[in-house]
XYZ file of C-alpha atoms in Angstrom:
368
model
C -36.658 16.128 3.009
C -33.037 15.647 5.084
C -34.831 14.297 7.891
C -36.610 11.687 5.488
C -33.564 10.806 3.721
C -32.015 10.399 6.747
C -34.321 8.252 8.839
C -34.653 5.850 5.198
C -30.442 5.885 5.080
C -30.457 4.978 9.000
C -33.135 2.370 8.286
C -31.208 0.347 5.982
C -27.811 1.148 6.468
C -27.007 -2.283 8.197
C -27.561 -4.114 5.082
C -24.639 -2.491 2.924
C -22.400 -2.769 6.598
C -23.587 -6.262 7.385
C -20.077 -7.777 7.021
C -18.251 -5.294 8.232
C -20.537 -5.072 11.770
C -20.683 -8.644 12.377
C -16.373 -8.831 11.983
C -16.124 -5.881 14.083
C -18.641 -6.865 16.713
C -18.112 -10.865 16.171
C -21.256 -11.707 15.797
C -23.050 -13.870 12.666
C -24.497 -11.998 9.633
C -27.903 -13.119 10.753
C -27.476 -11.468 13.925
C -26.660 -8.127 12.103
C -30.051 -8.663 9.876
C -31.525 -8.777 13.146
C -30.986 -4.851 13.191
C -33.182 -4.608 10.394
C -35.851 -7.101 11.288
C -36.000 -5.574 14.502
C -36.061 -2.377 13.386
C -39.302 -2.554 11.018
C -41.040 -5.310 13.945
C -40.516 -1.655 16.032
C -41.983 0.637 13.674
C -44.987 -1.784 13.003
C -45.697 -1.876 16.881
C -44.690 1.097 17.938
C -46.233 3.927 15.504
C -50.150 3.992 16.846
C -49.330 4.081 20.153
C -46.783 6.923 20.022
C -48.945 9.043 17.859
C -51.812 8.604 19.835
C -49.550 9.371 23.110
C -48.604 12.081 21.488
C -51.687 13.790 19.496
C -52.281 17.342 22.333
C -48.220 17.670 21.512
C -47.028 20.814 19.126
C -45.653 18.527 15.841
C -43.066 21.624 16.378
C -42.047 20.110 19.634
C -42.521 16.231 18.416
C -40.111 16.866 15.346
C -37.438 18.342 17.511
C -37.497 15.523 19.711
C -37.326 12.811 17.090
C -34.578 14.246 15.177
C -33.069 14.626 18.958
C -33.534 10.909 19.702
C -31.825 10.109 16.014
C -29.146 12.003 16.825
C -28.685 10.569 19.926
C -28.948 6.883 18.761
C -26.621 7.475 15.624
C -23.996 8.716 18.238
C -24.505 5.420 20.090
C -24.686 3.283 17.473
C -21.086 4.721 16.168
C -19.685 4.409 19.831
C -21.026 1.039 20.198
C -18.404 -1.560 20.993
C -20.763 -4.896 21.321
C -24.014 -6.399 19.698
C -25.924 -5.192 23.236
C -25.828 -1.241 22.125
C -25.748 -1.419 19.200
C -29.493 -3.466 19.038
C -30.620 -0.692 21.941
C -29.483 2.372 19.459
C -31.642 0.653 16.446
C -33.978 0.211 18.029
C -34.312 4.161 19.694
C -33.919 4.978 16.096
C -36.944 2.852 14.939
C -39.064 4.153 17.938
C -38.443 8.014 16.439
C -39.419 6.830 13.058
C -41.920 5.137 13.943
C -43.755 8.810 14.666
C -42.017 10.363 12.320
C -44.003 9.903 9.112
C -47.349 9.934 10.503
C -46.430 13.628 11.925
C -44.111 14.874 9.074
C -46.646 14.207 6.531
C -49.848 16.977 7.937
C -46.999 19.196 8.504
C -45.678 19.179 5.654
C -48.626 19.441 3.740
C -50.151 21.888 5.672
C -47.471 24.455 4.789
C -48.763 24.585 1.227
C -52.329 25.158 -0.811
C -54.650 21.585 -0.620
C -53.878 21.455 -4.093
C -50.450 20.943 -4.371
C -50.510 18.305 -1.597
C -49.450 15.368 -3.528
C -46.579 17.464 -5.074
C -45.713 17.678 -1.206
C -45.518 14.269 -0.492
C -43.804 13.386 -3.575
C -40.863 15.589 -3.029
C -41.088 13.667 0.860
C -40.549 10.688 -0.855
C -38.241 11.030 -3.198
C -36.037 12.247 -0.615
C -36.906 8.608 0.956
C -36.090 7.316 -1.675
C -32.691 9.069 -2.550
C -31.560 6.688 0.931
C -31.541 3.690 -1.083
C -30.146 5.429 -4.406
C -27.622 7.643 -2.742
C -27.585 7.242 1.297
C -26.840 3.617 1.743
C -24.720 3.180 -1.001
C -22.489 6.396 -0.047
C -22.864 4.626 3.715
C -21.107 1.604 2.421
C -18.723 2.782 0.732
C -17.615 5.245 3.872
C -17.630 2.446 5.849
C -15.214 0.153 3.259
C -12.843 2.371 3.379
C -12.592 3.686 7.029
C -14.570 1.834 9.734
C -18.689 1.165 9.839
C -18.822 3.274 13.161
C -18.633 6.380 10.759
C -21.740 6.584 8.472
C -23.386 5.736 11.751
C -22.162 9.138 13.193
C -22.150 10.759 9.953
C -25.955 10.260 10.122
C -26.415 12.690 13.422
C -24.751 14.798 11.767
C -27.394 15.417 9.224
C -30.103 14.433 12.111
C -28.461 17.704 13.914
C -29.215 20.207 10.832
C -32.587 18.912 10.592
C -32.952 19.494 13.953
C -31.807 23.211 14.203
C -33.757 23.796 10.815
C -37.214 22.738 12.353
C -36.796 24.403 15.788
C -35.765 27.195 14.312
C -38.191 28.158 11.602
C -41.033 25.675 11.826
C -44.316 27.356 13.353
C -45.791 25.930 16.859
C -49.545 25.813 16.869
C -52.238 23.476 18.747
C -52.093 19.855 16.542
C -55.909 20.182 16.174
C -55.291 23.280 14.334
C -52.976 22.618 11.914
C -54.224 22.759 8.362
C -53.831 18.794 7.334
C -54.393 18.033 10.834
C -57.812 16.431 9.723
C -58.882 14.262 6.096
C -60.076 16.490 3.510
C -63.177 14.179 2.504
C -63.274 11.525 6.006
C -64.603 8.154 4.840
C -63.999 5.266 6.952
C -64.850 2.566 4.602
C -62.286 3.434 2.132
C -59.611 4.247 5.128
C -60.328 0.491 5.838
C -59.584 -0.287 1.939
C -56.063 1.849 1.855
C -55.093 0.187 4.718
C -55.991 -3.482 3.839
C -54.319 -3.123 0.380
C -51.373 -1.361 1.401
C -50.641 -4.324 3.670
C -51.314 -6.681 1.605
C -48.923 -5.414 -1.123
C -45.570 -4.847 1.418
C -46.272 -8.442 2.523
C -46.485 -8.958 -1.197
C -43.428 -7.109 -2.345
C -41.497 -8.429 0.603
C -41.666 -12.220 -0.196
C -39.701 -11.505 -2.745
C -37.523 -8.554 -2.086
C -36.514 -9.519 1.048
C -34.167 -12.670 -1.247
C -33.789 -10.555 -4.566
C -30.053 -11.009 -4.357
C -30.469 -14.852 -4.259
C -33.503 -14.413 -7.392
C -30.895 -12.144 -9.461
C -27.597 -14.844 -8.970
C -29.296 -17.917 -8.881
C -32.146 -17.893 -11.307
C -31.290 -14.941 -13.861
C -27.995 -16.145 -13.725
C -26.213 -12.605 -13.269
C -22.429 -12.258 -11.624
C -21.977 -10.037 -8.575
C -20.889 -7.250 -10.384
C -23.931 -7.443 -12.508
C -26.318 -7.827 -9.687
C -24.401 -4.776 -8.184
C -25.512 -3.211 -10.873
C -28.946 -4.058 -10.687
C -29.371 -2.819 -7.300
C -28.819 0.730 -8.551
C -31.456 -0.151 -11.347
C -33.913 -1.030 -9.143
C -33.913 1.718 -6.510
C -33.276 3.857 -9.609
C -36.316 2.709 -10.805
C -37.876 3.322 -7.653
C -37.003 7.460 -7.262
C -38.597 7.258 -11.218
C -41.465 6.298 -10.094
C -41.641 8.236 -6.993
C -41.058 11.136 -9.504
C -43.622 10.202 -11.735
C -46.259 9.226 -9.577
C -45.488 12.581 -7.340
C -46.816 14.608 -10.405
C -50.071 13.003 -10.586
C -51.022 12.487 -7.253
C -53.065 15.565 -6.942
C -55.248 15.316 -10.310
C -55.567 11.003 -10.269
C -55.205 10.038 -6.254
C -56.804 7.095 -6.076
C -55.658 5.827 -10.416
C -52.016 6.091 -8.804
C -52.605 4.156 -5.743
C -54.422 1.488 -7.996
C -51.774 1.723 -11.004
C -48.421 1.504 -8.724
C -50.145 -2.030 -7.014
C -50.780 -3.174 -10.378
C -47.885 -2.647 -11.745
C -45.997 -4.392 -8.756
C -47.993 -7.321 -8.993
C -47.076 -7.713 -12.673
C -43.217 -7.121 -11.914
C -43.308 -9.727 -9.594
C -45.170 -12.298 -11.203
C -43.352 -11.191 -14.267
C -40.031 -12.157 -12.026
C -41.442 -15.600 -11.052
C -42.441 -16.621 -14.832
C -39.652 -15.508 -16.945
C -36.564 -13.969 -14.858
C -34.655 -16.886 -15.702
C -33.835 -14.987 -18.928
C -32.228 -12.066 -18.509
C -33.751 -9.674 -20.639
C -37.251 -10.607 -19.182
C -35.328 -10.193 -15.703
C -34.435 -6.458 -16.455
C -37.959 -5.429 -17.670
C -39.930 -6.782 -14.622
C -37.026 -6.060 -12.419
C -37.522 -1.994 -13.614
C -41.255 -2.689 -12.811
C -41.356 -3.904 -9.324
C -38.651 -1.132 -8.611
C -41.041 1.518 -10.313
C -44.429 0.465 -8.136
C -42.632 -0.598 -4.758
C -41.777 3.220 -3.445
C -45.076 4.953 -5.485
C -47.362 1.980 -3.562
C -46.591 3.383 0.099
C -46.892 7.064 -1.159
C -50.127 6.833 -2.993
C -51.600 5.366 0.344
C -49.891 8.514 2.796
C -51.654 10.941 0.038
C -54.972 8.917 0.397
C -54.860 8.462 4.191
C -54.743 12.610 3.964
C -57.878 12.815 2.265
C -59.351 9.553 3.308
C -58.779 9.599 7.427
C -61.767 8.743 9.447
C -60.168 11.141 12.522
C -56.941 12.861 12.714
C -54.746 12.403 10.141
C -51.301 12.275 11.828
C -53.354 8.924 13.515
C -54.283 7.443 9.858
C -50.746 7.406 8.831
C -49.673 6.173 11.646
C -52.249 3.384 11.489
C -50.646 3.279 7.419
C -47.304 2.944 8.364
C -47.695 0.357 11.388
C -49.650 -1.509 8.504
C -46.612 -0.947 5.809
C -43.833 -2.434 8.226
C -45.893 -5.076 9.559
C -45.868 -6.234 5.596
C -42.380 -6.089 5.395
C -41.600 -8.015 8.698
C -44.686 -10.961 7.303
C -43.400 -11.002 4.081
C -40.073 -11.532 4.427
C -41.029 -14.408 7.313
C -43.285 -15.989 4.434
C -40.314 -15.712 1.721
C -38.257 -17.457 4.589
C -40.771 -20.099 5.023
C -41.354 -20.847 0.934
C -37.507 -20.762 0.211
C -37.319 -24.877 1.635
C -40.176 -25.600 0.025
C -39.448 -24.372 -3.165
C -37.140 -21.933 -5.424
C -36.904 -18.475 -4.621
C -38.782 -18.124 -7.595
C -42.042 -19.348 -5.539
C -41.348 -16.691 -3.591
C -41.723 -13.978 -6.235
C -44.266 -15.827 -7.183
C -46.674 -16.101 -3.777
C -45.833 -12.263 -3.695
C -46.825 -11.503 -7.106
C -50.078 -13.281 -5.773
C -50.267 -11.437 -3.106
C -50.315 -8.186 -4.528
C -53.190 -9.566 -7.367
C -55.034 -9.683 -3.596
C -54.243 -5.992 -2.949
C -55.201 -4.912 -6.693
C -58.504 -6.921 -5.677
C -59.149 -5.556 -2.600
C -59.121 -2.129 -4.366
C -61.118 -3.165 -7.840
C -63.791 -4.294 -5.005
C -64.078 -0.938 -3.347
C -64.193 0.679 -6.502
C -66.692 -1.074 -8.260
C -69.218 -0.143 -4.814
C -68.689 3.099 -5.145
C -68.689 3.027 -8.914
């Protein structure tokens, strides 16, 4: 759970330093969202290859050298003194996580009873989640008030007691025989389906997410304090639902995959109707937060039961899926904004998602 909190804080921390980085390093804000771009462009290449390279490995021995690479690149990234490094250390950082969830998740899970395998996950994720609540925000305000070369560091830091913790007391065994090393009931058809949908609704999400700030100021009509606010609402939102959906994963797998798409798709399209009221704003604000976090956890739980082959190769596939969403989406929000309000942009995701929500409703009805 530290590990996943901090790989999520490390992910996003240059968006709440973004000023601060591109004063420091004199370089333009866009250049510093380059470190996020980048970073999820990375993950989306990057995460099939390594776990395939790495598949005859002990995860025992994988773990310990990811959370050795984070700490590594945090300790660059805080002793970087131009753009150059700094870009090199991200991107390190997004090669480790790039492997990181597709082998955390069949060891995690295989410490504990079949059962209780979506509780697993759930408490994975709400840890995940707890870097956009908690990590970034406590990131940003560290780096206000002394220099934005500290949360960077502070972040090996907690990469290091991961570290020590897993080396120490994690068992080493064969990857083929680990417990959730294979899917539970293999069926490529609806691995196909999970993967398909769970693009389709970060591309979705990420038209729209990706200019929220912009959505909240310029169409709900909110100040900056207010939209502050809102922030914390919506990634509050998000650990809810994490929460929420967490509990049920075991008994209704694939109802919570289908629910949390649903409900994103009516946030959003909620957003692009009526968030020029404010009321309206809050309600389908609350929603899209609620679904986007449960969406990318109901499809880890499924690719777990689901996986054609190895599992720790299924997520992988999942989450090279997940980012290449994020990086299309927010291109496509990019490409509506000139052509119309950023409100067509919640609006083409919103659409988007319907598409994932009917990619799922297809699969169900055949095997219905």
């Amino acid at each position: 759970m530290l590990s996943a909190f901090t790989f999520n804080t490390a992910e996003n921390l240059p968006v709440g330093l973004l000023d601060a980085i591109s004063r420091s390093l004199r370089v333009s804000p866009s250049a510093v969202g380059l470190l996020v771009t980048g970073y999820g462009v990375t993950v989306a290449l990057a995460s099939l290859p390594l776990a395939h390279g790495t598949r005859a490995v002990p995860r025992r021995h994988v773990l310990t050298g990811l959370l050795a690479a984070l700490v590594l690149s945090s300790l660059l990234a805080a002793s970087a003194r131009s753009y150059g490094p700094l870009l090199a250390a991200r991107l390190l950082t997004a090669l480790a996580q790039a492997l990181f969830w597709a082998v955390m998740g069949p060891v995690a899970v295989g410490l504990f009873a079949p059962e209780v395998r979506g509780r697993v996950i759930g408490a994975l994720s709400v840890a995940g989640s707890l870097a956009l609540v908690l990590g970034v925000p406590i990131g940003t305000w560290l780096g206000g008030r002394t220099d934005w070369r500290m949360p960077m560091g502070a972040l090996a830091a907690l990469g290091l007691v991961s570290l020590v913790t897993i080396a120490a007391l994690l068992p080493t065994s064969p990857p083929e025989a680990e417990p959730a090393a294979y899917g539970t009931a293999p069926d490529a058809r609806r691995f196909a389906t999970v993967l398909t949908a769970g693009a389709l609704s970060a591309t979705g999400a990420f038209t729209g997410y990706t200019y929220l700030v912009r959505f909240l100021g310029a169409v709900s009509g909110f100040p900056p304090g207010a939209v502050d606010l809102l922030l914390v609402a919506f990634g509050t939102a998000c650990l809810a639902g994490v929460g929420i959906t967490g509990a049920l994963l075991d008994r209704f797998p694939r109802a919570a995959l289908s629910s949390a798409v649903a409900v994103q798709a009516i946030g959003m399209l909620g957003l692009g109707a009526s968030g020029a009221h404010p009321v309206p704003a809050v309600v389908f604000l609350a929603l899209m937060g609620g679904a986007l976090g449960p969406v990318f956890m109901a499809a880890q739980h499924e690719m777990l039961s689901c996986a054609p082959g190895r599992t720790d190769i299924a997520l992988a596939a999942n989450s090279g899926a997940y980012n290449a969403g994020i990086a299309a989406g927010a291109a496509l929000g990019a490409l509506i904004l000139p052509l119309a309000d950023v409100r067509g942009a919640f609006l083409a995701g919103g659409l988007l998602t319907t598409g994932a929500c009917a990619v799922l409703l297809a699969e169900s009805i055949r095997v219905g």
